[in-house]
Amino acid sequence: MRASSLAFRAAVLLVLVGMGWGIFMAASQDHATAPAHAHLNLLGWVSLFLFGIFYRLHPALETSRTAAVQLWVWILGTVGLTVAVGLIHTGRTAGEPVAAVSSLVLFADMLLFAVLVFRNGRAAPATSAVPAE
Ligand code: HEM
């Protein structure tokens, strides 16, 4: 699967969970886990979708193993941090070491993405659907 397709598919799956979570919070009038919901949506929807756009703009990375690793680590780190933040905000200290590890994993993964951005700065030339005159 191309990197951008993986990113887009994972992003929509995660935001469906995040939105369902938001609806449940609103309906139950219990907003205790709002920070976890926010992390899931911002890391899992916004960031992943932005990664997908970057990979779509850089076709050379679409089949790159490094890009695939970067995305899978991000997906797993997002799930880990979301669960951990949810545990912490419902009074379960067991979430603290999970939050510590997953936040460092996500930070390292963003460094990896930064390397890909700096090494692949130039996007593929835009193609136009309008025939040249
Ligand atoms: C069906 C869609 C959604 C529903 C029903 C929903 C619902 C909620 C609710 C009930 C809260 C708690 C508000 C409070 O306690 O003040 C909240 C907080 C929040 N949501 Fe959502 N949400 C939705 C989608 C999203 C999306 C897509 C994002 C981000 C892209 C997002 C980001 C946030 C953020 C940043 C907070 C603040 C968290 C905090 O204060 O710790 N939400 N949402």
GROMACS .gro file of N, CA, C and O in nm, residues 1-10 48-49 51-56 58-72 75 116:
model
  140
    1MET      N    1   0.085  -0.119   0.000
    1MET     CA    2   0.000   0.000   0.000
    1MET      C    3   0.089   0.125   0.000
    1MET      O    4   0.190   0.129   0.070
    2ARG      N    5   0.049   0.225  -0.080
    2ARG     CA    6   0.127   0.349  -0.084
    2ARG      C    7   0.118   0.419   0.052
    2ARG      O    8   0.017   0.409   0.122
    3ALA      N    9   0.225   0.491   0.086
    3ALA     CA   10   0.231   0.557   0.217
    3ALA      C   11   0.112   0.651   0.237
    3ALA      O   12   0.049   0.653   0.343
    4SER      N   13   0.080   0.730   0.134
    4SER     CA   14  -0.030   0.827   0.150
    4SER      C   15  -0.162   0.755   0.173
    4SER      O   16  -0.245   0.799   0.254
    5SER      N   17  -0.183   0.643   0.106
    5SER     CA   18  -0.309   0.569   0.124
    5SER      C   19  -0.318   0.514   0.266
    5SER      O   20  -0.425   0.518   0.328
    6LEU      N   21  -0.205   0.461   0.317
    6LEU     CA   22  -0.204   0.414   0.455
    6LEU      C   23  -0.239   0.527   0.551
    6LEU      O   24  -0.322   0.511   0.642
    7ALA      N   25  -0.177   0.644   0.529
    7ALA     CA   26  -0.202   0.758   0.618
    7ALA      C   27  -0.348   0.802   0.612
    7ALA      O   28  -0.412   0.824   0.715
    8PHE      N   29  -0.401   0.816   0.492
    8PHE     CA   30  -0.540   0.863   0.478
    8PHE      C   31  -0.638   0.762   0.539
    8PHE      O   32  -0.733   0.799   0.608
    9ARG      N   33  -0.615   0.634   0.514
    9ARG     CA   34  -0.708   0.532   0.566
    9ARG      C   35  -0.704   0.526   0.718
    9ARG      O   36  -0.807   0.519   0.784
   10ALA      N   37  -0.581   0.526   0.774
   10ALA     CA   38  -0.569   0.522   0.920
   10ALA      C   39  -0.632   0.647   0.982
   10ALA      O   40  -0.699   0.640   1.085
   48LEU      N   41  -0.189   1.270   1.092
   48LEU     CA   42  -0.177   1.161   0.995
   48LEU      C   43  -0.221   1.206   0.856
   48LEU      O   44  -0.160   1.171   0.755
   49PHE      N   45  -0.328   1.285   0.851
   49PHE     CA   46  -0.375   1.332   0.721
   49PHE      C   47  -0.271   1.424   0.657
   49PHE      O   48  -0.246   1.418   0.536
   51PHE      N   49   0.055   1.407   0.709
   51PHE     CA   50   0.162   1.318   0.659
   51PHE      C   51   0.121   1.263   0.522
   51PHE      O   52   0.203   1.256   0.429
   52GLY      N   53  -0.005   1.222   0.511
   52GLY     CA   54  -0.053   1.164   0.385
   52GLY      C   55  -0.040   1.262   0.270
   52GLY      O   56   0.003   1.225   0.160
   53ILE      N   57  -0.073   1.388   0.294
   53ILE     CA   58  -0.061   1.490   0.188
   53ILE      C   59   0.086   1.505   0.147
   53ILE      O   60   0.120   1.511   0.029
   54PHE      N   61   0.176   1.508   0.248
   54PHE     CA   62   0.319   1.522   0.216
   54PHE      C   63   0.365   1.403   0.130
   54PHE      O   64   0.434   1.422   0.028
   55TYR      N   65   0.328   1.281   0.170
   55TYR     CA   66   0.373   1.165   0.092
   55TYR      C   67   0.312   1.164  -0.047
   55TYR      O   68   0.377   1.125  -0.145
   56ARG      N   69   0.186   1.211  -0.060
   56ARG     CA   70   0.123   1.218  -0.192
   56ARG      C   71   0.196   1.317  -0.282
   56ARG      O   72   0.207   1.299  -0.403
   58HIS      N   73   0.514   1.372  -0.268
   58HIS     CA   74   0.652   1.324  -0.292
   58HIS      C   75   0.646   1.177  -0.333
   58HIS      O   76   0.668   1.087  -0.249
   59PRO      N   77   0.617   1.151  -0.461
   59PRO     CA   78   0.595   1.014  -0.507
   59PRO      C   79   0.713   0.920  -0.478
   59PRO      O   80   0.692   0.800  -0.460
   60ALA      N   81   0.833   0.976  -0.469
   60ALA     CA   82   0.950   0.889  -0.443
   60ALA      C   83   0.938   0.823  -0.305
   60ALA      O   84   0.999   0.718  -0.281
   61LEU      N   85   0.862   0.884  -0.215
   61LEU     CA   86   0.849   0.829  -0.080
   61LEU      C   87   0.731   0.734  -0.067
   61LEU      O   88   0.716   0.667   0.036
   62GLU      N   89   0.646   0.730  -0.169
   62GLU     CA   90   0.522   0.652  -0.156
   62GLU      C   91   0.546   0.504  -0.128
   62GLU      O   92   0.469   0.440  -0.059
   63THR      N   93   0.657   0.451  -0.182
   63THR     CA   94   0.687   0.309  -0.160
   63THR      C   95   0.808   0.291  -0.068
   63THR      O   96   0.864   0.182  -0.060
   64SER      N   97   0.846   0.399   0.000
   64SER     CA   98   0.964   0.392   0.087
   64SER      C   99   0.933   0.316   0.217
   64SER      O  100   0.830   0.337   0.281
   65ARG      N  101   1.025   0.227   0.253
   65ARG     CA  102   1.009   0.152   0.378
   65ARG      C  103   1.015   0.245   0.498
   65ARG      O  104   0.944   0.228   0.596
   66THR      N  105   1.101   0.347   0.490
   66THR     CA  106   1.112   0.443   0.600
   66THR      C  107   0.980   0.515   0.623
   66THR      O  108   0.938   0.536   0.738
   67ALA      N  109   0.912   0.554   0.515
   67ALA     CA  110   0.783   0.622   0.529
   67ALA      C  111   0.681   0.529   0.594
   67ALA      O  112   0.604   0.570   0.681
   68ALA      N  113   0.682   0.402   0.553
   68ALA     CA  114   0.586   0.306   0.611
   68ALA      C  115   0.613   0.289   0.760
   68ALA      O  116   0.520   0.287   0.843
   69VAL      N  117   0.742   0.277   0.797
   69VAL     CA  118   0.777   0.264   0.938
   69VAL      C  119   0.732   0.389   1.014
   69VAL      O  120   0.673   0.381   1.122
   70GLN      N  121   0.759   0.508   0.955
   70GLN     CA  122   0.720   0.633   1.020
   70GLN      C  123   0.569   0.634   1.047
   70GLN      O  124   0.524   0.673   1.156
   71LEU      N  125   0.490   0.589   0.953
   71LEU     CA  126   0.344   0.593   0.971
   71LEU      C  127   0.297   0.490   1.073
   71LEU      O  128   0.214   0.521   1.160
   72TRP      N  129   0.349   0.368   1.066
   72TRP     CA  130   0.304   0.266   1.161
   72TRP      C  131   0.343   0.301   1.304
   72TRP      O  132   0.266   0.279   1.398
   75ILE      N  133   0.097   0.559   1.420
   75ILE     CA  134  -0.036   0.502   1.449
   75ILE      C  135  -0.032   0.433   1.587
   75ILE      O  136  -0.118   0.457   1.673
  116LEU      N  137   1.290   1.303   0.673
  116LEU     CA  138   1.233   1.280   0.540
  116LEU      C  139   1.197   1.412   0.471
  116LEU      O  140   1.218   1.428   0.351
   0.00000   0.00000   0.00000
